[in-house]
CSV table of C-alpha atoms in Angstrom, one decimal:
chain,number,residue,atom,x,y,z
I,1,UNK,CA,-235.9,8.1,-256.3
I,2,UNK,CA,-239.3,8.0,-257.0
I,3,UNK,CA,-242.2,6.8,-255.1
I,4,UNK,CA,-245.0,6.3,-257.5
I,5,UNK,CA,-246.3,3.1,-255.8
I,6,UNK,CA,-246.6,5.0,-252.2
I,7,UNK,CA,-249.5,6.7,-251.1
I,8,UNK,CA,-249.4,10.1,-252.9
I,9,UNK,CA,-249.5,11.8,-249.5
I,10,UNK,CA,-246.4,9.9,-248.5
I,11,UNK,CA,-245.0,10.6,-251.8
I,12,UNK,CA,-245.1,14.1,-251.9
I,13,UNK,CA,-244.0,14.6,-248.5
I,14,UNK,CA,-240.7,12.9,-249.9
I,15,UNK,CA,-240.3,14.8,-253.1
I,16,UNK,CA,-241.2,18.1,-250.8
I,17,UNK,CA,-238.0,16.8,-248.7
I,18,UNK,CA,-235.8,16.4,-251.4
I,19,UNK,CA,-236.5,19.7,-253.4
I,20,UNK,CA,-236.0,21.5,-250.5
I,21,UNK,CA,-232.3,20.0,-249.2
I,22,UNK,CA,-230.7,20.2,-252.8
I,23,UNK,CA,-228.7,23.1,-252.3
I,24,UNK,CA,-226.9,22.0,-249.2
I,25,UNK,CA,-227.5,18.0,-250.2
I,26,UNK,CA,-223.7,17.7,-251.1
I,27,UNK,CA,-222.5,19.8,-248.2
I,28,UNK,CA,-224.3,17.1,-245.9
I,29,UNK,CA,-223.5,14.4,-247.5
I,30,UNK,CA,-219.6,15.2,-247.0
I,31,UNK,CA,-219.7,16.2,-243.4
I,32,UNK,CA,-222.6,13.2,-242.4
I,33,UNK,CA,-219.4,10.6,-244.2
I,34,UNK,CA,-216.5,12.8,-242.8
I,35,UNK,CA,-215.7,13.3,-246.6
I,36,UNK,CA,-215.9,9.9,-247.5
I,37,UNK,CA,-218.8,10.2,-249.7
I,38,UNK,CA,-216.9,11.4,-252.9
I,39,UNK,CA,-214.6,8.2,-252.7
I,40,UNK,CA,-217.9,5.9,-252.8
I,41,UNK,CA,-219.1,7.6,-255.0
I,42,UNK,CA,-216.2,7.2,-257.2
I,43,UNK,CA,-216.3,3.0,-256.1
I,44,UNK,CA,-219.7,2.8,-257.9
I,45,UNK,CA,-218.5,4.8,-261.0
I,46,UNK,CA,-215.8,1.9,-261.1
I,47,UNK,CA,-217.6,-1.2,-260.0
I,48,UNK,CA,-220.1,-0.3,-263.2
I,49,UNK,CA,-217.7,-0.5,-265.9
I,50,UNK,CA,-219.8,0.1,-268.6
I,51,UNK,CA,-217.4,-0.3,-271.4
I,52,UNK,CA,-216.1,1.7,-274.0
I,53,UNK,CA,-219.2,3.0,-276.2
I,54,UNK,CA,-221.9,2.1,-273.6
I,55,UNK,CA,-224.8,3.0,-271.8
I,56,UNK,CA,-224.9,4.0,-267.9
I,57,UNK,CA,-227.8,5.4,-266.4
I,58,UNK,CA,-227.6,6.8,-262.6
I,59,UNK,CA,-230.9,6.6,-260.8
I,60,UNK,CA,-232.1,8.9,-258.0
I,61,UNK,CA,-228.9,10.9,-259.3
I,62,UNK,CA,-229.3,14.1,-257.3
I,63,UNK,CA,-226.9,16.7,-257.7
I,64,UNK,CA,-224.6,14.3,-259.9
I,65,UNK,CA,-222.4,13.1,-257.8
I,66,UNK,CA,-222.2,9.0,-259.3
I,67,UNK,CA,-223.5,10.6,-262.6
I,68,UNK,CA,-220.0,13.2,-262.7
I,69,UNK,CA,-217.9,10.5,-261.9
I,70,UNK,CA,-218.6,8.1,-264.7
I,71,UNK,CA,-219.0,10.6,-267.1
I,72,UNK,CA,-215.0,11.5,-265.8
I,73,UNK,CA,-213.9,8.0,-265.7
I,74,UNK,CA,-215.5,6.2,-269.1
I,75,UNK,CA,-215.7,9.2,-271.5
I,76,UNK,CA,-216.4,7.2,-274.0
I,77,UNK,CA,-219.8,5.9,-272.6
I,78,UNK,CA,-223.3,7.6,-272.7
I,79,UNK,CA,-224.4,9.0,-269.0
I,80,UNK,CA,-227.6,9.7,-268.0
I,81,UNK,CA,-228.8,10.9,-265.0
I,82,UNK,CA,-232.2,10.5,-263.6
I,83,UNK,CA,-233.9,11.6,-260.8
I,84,UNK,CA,-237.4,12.4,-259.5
I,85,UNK,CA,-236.2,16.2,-258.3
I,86,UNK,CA,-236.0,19.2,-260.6
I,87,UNK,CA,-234.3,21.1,-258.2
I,88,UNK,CA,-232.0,18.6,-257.5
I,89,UNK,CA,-231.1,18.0,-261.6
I,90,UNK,CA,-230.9,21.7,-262.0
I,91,UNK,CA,-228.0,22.1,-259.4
I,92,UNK,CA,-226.7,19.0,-261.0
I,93,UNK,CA,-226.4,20.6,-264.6
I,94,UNK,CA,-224.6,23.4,-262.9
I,95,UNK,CA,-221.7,21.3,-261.8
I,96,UNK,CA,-218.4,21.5,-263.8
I,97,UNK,CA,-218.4,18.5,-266.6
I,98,UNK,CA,-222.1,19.1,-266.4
I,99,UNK,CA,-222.2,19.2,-270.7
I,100,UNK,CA,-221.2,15.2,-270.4
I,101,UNK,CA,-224.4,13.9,-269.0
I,102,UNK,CA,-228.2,13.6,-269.7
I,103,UNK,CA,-230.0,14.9,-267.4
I,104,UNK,CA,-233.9,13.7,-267.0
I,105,UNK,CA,-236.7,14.1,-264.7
I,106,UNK,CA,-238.3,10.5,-264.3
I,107,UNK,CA,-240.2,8.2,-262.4
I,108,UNK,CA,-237.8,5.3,-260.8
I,109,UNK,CA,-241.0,2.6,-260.5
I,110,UNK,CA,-241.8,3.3,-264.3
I,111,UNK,CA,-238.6,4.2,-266.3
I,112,UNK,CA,-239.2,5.9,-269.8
I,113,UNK,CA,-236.2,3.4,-271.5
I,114,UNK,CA,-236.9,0.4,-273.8
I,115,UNK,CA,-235.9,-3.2,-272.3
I,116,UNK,CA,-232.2,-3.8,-272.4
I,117,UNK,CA,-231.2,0.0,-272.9
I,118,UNK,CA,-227.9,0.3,-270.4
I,119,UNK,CA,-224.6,-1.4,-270.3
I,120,UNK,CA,-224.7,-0.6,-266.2
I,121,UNK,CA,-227.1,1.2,-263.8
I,122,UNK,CA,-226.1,2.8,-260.6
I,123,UNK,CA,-227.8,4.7,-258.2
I,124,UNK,CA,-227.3,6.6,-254.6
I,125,UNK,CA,-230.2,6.3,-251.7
I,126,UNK,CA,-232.6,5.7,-253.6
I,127,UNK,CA,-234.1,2.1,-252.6
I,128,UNK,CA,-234.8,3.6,-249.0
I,129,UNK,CA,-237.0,5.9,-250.4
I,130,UNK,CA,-239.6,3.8,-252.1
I,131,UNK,CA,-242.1,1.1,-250.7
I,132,UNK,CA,-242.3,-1.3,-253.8
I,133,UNK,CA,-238.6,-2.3,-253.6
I,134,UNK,CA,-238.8,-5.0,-255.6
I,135,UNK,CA,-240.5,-3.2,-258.3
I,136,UNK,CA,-238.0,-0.7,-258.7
I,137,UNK,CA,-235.4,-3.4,-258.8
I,138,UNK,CA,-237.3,-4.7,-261.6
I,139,UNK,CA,-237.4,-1.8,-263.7
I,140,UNK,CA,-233.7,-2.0,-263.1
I,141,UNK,CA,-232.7,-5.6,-264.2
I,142,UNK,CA,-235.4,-4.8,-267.4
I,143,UNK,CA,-233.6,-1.5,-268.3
I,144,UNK,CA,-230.1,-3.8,-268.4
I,145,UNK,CA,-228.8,-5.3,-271.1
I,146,UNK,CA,-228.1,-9.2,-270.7
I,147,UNK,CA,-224.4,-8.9,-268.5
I,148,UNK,CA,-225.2,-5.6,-267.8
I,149,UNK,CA,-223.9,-4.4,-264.3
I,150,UNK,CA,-226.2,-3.0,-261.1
I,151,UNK,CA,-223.9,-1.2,-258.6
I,152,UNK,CA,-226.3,0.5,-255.4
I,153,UNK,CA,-224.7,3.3,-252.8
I,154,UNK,CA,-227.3,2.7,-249.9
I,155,UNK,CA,-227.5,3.3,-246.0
I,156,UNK,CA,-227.6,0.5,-244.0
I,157,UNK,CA,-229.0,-0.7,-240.5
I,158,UNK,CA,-226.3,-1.0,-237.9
I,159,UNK,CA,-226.2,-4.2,-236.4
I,160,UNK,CA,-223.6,-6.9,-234.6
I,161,UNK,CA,-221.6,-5.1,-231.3
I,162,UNK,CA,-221.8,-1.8,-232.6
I,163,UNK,CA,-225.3,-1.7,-233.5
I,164,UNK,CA,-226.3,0.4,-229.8
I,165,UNK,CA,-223.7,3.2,-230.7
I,166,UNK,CA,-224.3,3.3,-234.4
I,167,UNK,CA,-227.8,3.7,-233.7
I,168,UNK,CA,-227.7,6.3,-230.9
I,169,UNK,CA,-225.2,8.4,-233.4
I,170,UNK,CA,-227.7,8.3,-236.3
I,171,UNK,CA,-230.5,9.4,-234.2
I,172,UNK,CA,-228.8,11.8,-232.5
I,173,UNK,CA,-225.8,13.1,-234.5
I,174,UNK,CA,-227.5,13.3,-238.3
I,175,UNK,CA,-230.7,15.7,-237.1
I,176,UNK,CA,-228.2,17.7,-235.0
I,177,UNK,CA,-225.9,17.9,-238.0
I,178,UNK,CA,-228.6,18.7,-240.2
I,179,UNK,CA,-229.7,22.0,-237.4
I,180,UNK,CA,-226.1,23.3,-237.2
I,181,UNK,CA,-225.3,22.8,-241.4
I,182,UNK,CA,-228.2,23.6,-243.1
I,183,UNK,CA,-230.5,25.0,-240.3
I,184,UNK,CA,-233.0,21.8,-241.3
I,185,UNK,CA,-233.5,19.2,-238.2
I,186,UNK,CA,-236.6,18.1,-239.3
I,187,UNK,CA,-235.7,17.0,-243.3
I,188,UNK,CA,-232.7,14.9,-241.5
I,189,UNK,CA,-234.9,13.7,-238.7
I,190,UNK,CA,-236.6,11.9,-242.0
I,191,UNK,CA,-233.4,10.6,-243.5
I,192,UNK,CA,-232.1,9.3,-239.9
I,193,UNK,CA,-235.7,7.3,-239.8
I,194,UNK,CA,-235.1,6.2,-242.9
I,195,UNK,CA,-231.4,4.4,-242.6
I,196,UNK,CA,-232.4,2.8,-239.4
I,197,UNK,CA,-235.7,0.9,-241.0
I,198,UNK,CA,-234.0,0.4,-244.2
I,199,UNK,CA,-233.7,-3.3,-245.9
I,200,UNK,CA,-230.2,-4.9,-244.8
I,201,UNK,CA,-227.6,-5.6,-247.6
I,202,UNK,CA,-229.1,-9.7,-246.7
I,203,UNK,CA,-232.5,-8.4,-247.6
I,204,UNK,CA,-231.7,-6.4,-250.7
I,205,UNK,CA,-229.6,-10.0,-251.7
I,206,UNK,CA,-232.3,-11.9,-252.0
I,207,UNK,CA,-234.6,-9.5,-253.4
I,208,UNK,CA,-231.4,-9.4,-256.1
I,209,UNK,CA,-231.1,-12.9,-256.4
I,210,UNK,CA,-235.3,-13.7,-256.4
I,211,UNK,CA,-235.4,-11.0,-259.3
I,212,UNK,CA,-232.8,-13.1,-261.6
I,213,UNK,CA,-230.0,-11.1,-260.8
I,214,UNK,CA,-226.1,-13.0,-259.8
I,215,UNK,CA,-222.4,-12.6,-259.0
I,216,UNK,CA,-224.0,-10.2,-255.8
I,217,UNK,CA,-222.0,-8.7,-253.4
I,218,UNK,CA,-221.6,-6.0,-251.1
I,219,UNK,CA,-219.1,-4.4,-249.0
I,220,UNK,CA,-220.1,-2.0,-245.5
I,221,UNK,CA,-218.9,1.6,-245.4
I,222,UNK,CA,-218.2,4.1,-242.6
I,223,UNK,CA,-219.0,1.2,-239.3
I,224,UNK,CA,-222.0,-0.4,-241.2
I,225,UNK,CA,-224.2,2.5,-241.7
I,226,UNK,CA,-223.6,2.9,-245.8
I,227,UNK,CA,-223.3,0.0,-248.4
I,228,UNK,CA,-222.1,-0.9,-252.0
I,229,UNK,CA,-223.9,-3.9,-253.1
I,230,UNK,CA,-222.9,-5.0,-256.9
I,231,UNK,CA,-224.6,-7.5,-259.1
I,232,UNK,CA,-225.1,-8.4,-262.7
I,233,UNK,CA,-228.1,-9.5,-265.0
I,234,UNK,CA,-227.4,-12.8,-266.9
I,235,UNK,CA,-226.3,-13.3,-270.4
């Protein structure tokens, strides 16, 4: 979840962010889903299907959670997990089944693999956190191998009849969550800014489809405020 096209300002306020929620970043993440974040997670692993022998590389990885599970479900298929947080990929390497992935530091706007190096690529919040969205969606498709497989966890702007409540309970609920779970308001004041002026799943289509990627989907999780969109680079 790098940032390298941002204003450095801008970007270091987000790495500081990051390093400094690791170690309750899963704990959040469970009780801001009601527990449904490990089941997602587990969606993406499946949606990616690498095939036996592959590639897979998990962007803005954090502690592992996307990384763990496809390492789990495809044993047969090289992990790697990236992510722009060393804090956040050393309590990752920590995690039991830990020995199965690849664990790198790197940049998600200039990725250090050759063209066509992964049979899928998946990732978790990260296209919220950068400004050249586009960009890093390049470096994506160009990492894929022709029929390779994209498969994004993201947040999501509420809208349609729900949209007023949604909206209240992001602003509201997710920096009072973050006071009472991991005594941070203000790092989850960030992250409650950043769902509600995030890209719809519309938006990130077309950016998809304008790039060269097809067969795109999506499907809304927990009332419209999380996402898994899918697609896949042509043969």
């Amino acid at each position: 979840m790098t940032l390298d096209r941002q204003p450095q300002e801008k970007r270091s306020e987000v790495h500081g962010i990051f390093e400094k929620i690791a170690g309750y970043y899963d704990r959040m993440n469970s009780v801001m889903t009601l527990g449904r974040h490990g089941s997602w997670c587990r969606e993406v692993a499946t949606r990616a299907a690498p095939g036996r022998g592959g590639h897979l590389l998990d962007l803005a990885t954090g502690t592992g959670a996307i990384a763990l599970q496809a390492a789990r479900k495809y044993p047969a298929t090289a992990v790697t997990g990236a992510d722009f947080s060393g804090e956040m990929l050393r309590r990752a390497r920590t995690k039991p089944g830990a020995g199965a992935v690849r664990w790198l530091q790197a940049d998600a706007t200039r990725l250090p693999f050759g063209d066509g190096s992964f049979d899928a690529v998946t990732e978790g919040y990260l296209l919220r956190n950068v400004q050249d969205l586009e960009g890093v969606l390049r470096e994506q498709h160009r990492v894929l191998k022709p029929g390779g497989r994209l498969v994004v966890l993201e947040t999501c702007p509420p809208s349609g009849l729900v949209k007023p409540v949604v909206t209240w309970g992001v602003r509201v609920i997710v920096p009072l969550l973050g006071q009472i779970v991991a005594r941070d308001r203000s790092s989850y004041s960030y992250l409650e800014s950043s769902t509600l002026a995030f890209a719809s799943p519309e938006r990130v289509a077309g950016v998809l489809r304008e790039i060269g990627f097809q067969d795109i989907g999506w499907r809304k999780k927990f009332f419209g405020t999380n996402v898994i969109l899918w697609a896949v680079k042509p043969d």
